[in-house]
Coordinates of N, CA and C in Angstrom, one line a residue:
X1 N 42.5 -0.7 29.8 CA 41.5 0.4 30.1 C 40.2 -0.1 29.5
X2 N 39.1 -0.1 30.3 CA 37.9 -0.6 29.7 C 37.1 0.5 29.0
X3 N 36.5 0.2 27.9 CA 35.7 1.2 27.2 C 34.4 1.3 27.8
X4 N 33.8 2.5 27.9 CA 32.4 2.7 28.5 C 31.5 2.0 27.6
X5 N 30.4 1.4 28.2 CA 29.4 0.8 27.5 C 28.5 1.9 26.9
X6 N 28.0 1.7 25.8 CA 27.2 2.6 25.1 C 25.7 2.0 25.2
X7 N 24.9 2.8 25.9 CA 23.5 2.3 26.1 C 22.7 2.8 24.9
X8 N 22.0 1.8 24.2 CA 21.2 2.1 23.0 C 19.9 2.6 23.6
X9 N 19.3 3.5 23.0 CA 17.8 3.8 23.4 C 17.0 2.7 23.0
X10 N 15.9 2.7 23.8 CA 14.8 1.5 23.4 C 14.3 1.8 22.2
X11 N 14.4 0.8 21.4 CA 13.8 0.7 20.1 C 12.4 0.5 20.0
X12 N 11.6 1.0 19.2 CA 10.2 0.8 19.0 C 10.1 -0.5 18.3
X13 N 9.0 -1.3 18.7 CA 8.9 -2.7 18.1 C 8.5 -2.4 16.6
X14 N 9.1 -3.2 15.9 CA 8.8 -3.1 14.4 C 7.5 -3.7 14.1
X15 N 6.9 -3.2 13.1 CA 5.6 -3.8 12.6 C 6.0 -4.7 11.5
X16 N 5.9 -6.0 11.7 CA 6.5 -7.0 10.7 C 5.4 -7.3 9.8
X17 N 5.7 -7.2 8.5 CA 4.6 -7.5 7.5 C 5.2 -8.6 6.7
X18 N 4.4 -9.7 6.6 CA 4.9 -10.9 5.9 C 4.5 -10.7 4.4
X19 N 5.5 -11.2 3.5 CA 5.3 -10.9 2.2 C 4.5 -12.0 1.5
X20 N 4.2 -13.0 2.2 CA 3.3 -14.2 1.7 C 1.9 -14.0 2.1
X21 N 1.6 -13.1 2.9 CA 0.2 -12.9 3.3 C -0.4 -11.6 2.9
X22 N -1.6 -11.5 2.5 CA -2.2 -10.2 2.0 C -2.4 -9.3 3.3
X23 N -2.1 -8.0 3.1 CA -2.3 -7.2 4.3 C -3.8 -7.0 4.5
X24 N -4.1 -6.5 5.8 CA -5.5 -6.4 6.2 C -5.9 -4.9 6.3
X25 N -5.0 -3.9 6.0 CA -5.3 -2.6 5.9 C -4.3 -1.7 5.0
X26 N -4.7 -0.8 4.6 CA -3.9 0.1 3.7 C -3.8 -0.5 2.3
X27 N -2.8 0.0 1.6 CA -2.4 -0.4 0.3 C -1.0 -1.0 0.0
X28 N -0.9 -2.0 -0.7 CA 0.4 -2.4 -1.0 C 0.7 -2.7 -2.5
X29 N 2.0 -2.6 -2.8 CA 2.4 -2.9 -4.1 C 2.7 -4.4 -4.5
X30 N 2.2 -4.9 -5.5 CA 2.2 -6.2 -5.9 C 3.2 -6.1 -7.1
X31 N 4.4 -6.8 -6.9 CA 5.3 -6.8 -8.1 C 5.5 -8.3 -8.5
X32 N 4.9 -8.5 -9.8 CA 5.1 -9.9 -10.4 C 4.5 -10.9 -9.4
X33 N 3.3 -10.5 -8.8 CA 2.6 -11.5 -8.1 C 3.0 -11.6 -6.6
X34 N 4.0 -10.7 -6.1 CA 4.5 -10.8 -4.8 C 4.3 -9.5 -4.1
X35 N 3.8 -9.6 -2.9 CA 3.7 -8.3 -2.1 C 5.0 -7.8 -1.7
X36 N 5.2 -6.3 -1.9 CA 6.4 -5.9 -1.7 C 6.4 -4.7 -0.6
X37 N 5.8 -3.5 -0.9 CA 5.8 -2.5 0.1 C 4.4 -2.1 0.5
X38 N 4.3 -1.5 1.7 CA 3.0 -1.2 2.3 C 2.9 0.3 2.2
X39 N 1.7 1.0 1.9 CA 1.5 2.4 2.0 C 0.1 2.6 2.6
X40 N 0.0 3.9 3.2 CA -1.3 4.2 3.9 C -2.2 4.8 2.9
X41 N -1.9 5.4 1.8 CA -2.8 6.0 0.9 C -2.6 5.4 -0.5
X42 N -3.6 5.3 -1.2 CA -3.5 5.0 -2.6 C -2.7 5.7 -3.3
X43 N -2.6 7.0 -3.3 CA -1.7 7.9 -4.0 C -0.4 7.6 -3.8
X44 N 0.0 7.4 -2.5 CA 1.4 6.9 -2.2 C 1.8 5.6 -2.9
X45 N 0.9 4.7 -2.8 CA 1.2 3.4 -3.4 C 1.3 3.7 -5.0
X46 N 0.4 4.3 -5.7 CA 0.5 4.5 -7.0 C 1.8 5.2 -7.5
X47 N 2.2 6.3 -6.7 CA 3.5 7.0 -6.8 C 4.6 6.0 -6.8
X48 N 4.7 5.2 -5.9 CA 5.7 4.2 -5.7 C 5.8 3.2 -6.8
X49 N 4.6 2.8 -7.1 CA 4.3 1.7 -8.4 C 4.9 2.4 -9.8
X50 N 4.4 3.7 -9.8 CA 4.9 4.4 -11.1 C 6.4 4.6 -11.2
X51 N 6.9 5.0 -10.1 CA 8.5 5.1 -10.0 C 9.1 3.7 -10.3
X52 N 8.6 2.7 -9.9 CA 9.2 1.4 -10.2 C 9.0 1.1 -11.6
X53 N 7.8 1.2 -12.1 CA 7.6 1.0 -13.5 C 8.4 1.7 -14.4
X54 N 8.6 3.1 -14.1 CA 9.5 3.9 -14.9 C 10.9 3.3 -15.0
X55 N 11.4 2.8 -14.0 CA 12.7 2.2 -14.0 C 12.7 0.8 -14.7
X56 N 11.8 0.0 -14.3 CA 11.7 -1.3 -14.9 C 10.3 -1.6 -15.6
X57 N 10.3 -1.3 -16.9 CA 9.0 -1.4 -17.6 C 8.5 -2.7 -17.9
X58 N 9.3 -3.7 -17.7 CA 9.0 -5.1 -17.8 C 8.3 -5.8 -16.6
X59 N 8.3 -5.0 -15.4 CA 7.6 -5.6 -14.3 C 6.0 -5.4 -14.4
X60 N 5.4 -6.4 -13.9 CA 4.0 -6.3 -13.7 C 3.7 -5.7 -12.3
X61 N 3.3 -4.5 -12.2 CA 3.1 -3.8 -11.0 C 1.6 -3.4 -10.7
X62 N 1.0 -3.9 -9.5 CA -0.3 -3.6 -9.2 C -0.3 -3.1 -7.8
X63 N -1.5 -2.2 -7.6 CA -1.8 -1.8 -6.3 C -2.9 -2.6 -5.6
X64 N -2.7 -3.3 -4.4 CA -3.6 -4.0 -3.8 C -4.4 -3.2 -2.7
X65 N -5.6 -3.0 -2.7 CA -6.4 -2.5 -1.8 C -6.9 -3.4 -0.6
X66 N -6.6 -3.4 0.5 CA -6.7 -4.4 1.5 C -8.3 -4.3 1.9
X67 N -8.9 -3.1 1.9 CA -10.3 -2.9 2.3 C -11.2 -3.7 1.3
X68 N -11.0 -3.5 0.1 CA -11.9 -4.2 -0.9 C -11.4 -5.4 -1.4
X69 N -10.0 -5.8 -1.2 CA -9.3 -7.0 -1.6 C -9.4 -7.0 -3.1
X70 N -8.9 -5.8 -3.8 CA -8.9 -5.7 -5.1 C -7.5 -5.3 -5.7
X71 N -7.2 -5.6 -6.9 CA -5.9 -5.1 -7.4 C -6.1 -4.3 -8.5
X72 N -5.3 -3.2 -8.7 CA -5.3 -2.5 -10.1 C -4.0 -2.3 -10.6
X73 N -4.0 -2.5 -11.9 CA -2.8 -2.5 -12.7 C -2.1 -1.1 -12.7
X74 N -0.8 -1.0 -12.7 CA -0.1 0.3 -12.9 C 0.3 0.2 -14.4
X75 N -0.3 1.1 -15.2 CA 0.0 1.1 -16.6 C 1.1 2.0 -16.9
X76 N 2.0 1.7 -17.8 CA 3.1 2.6 -18.3 C 3.1 2.7 -19.9
X77 N 3.2 3.8 -20.4 CA 3.4 5.1 -19.7 C 2.1 5.5 -19.1
X78 N 2.3 6.5 -18.1 CA 1.0 6.9 -17.5 C 0.1 7.6 -18.4
X79 N -1.3 7.3 -18.1 CA -2.3 7.8 -19.0 C -2.4 9.3 -18.7
X80 N -2.4 10.1 -19.9 CA -2.5 11.5 -19.7 C -3.9 12.1 -19.7

C-alpha cells in the first residue's frame, strides 16, 4: 500500500545574514567581536543584549548600528 504524498506549502525564501559581514540595515548584537542576531529596533537589540549579559556576565556584548556604523557597549549591571 502506497502512502499518500504530503505536499508542503511553499516556504518563504529565507533572508540569509552572514555572520562575517557587517549588516547594512537595522541593529545587530556583537558578542565577543562576532555578529550574532539582527533586530529592527535599538530597543529590541539592547533587550536581547541585556538578557544575554544577565546570563553570561563575562561576554563582551555590543549593539551595532548599521546606519551610523557604530557600536555601543552593553554594561552590566544595567545603569539605574
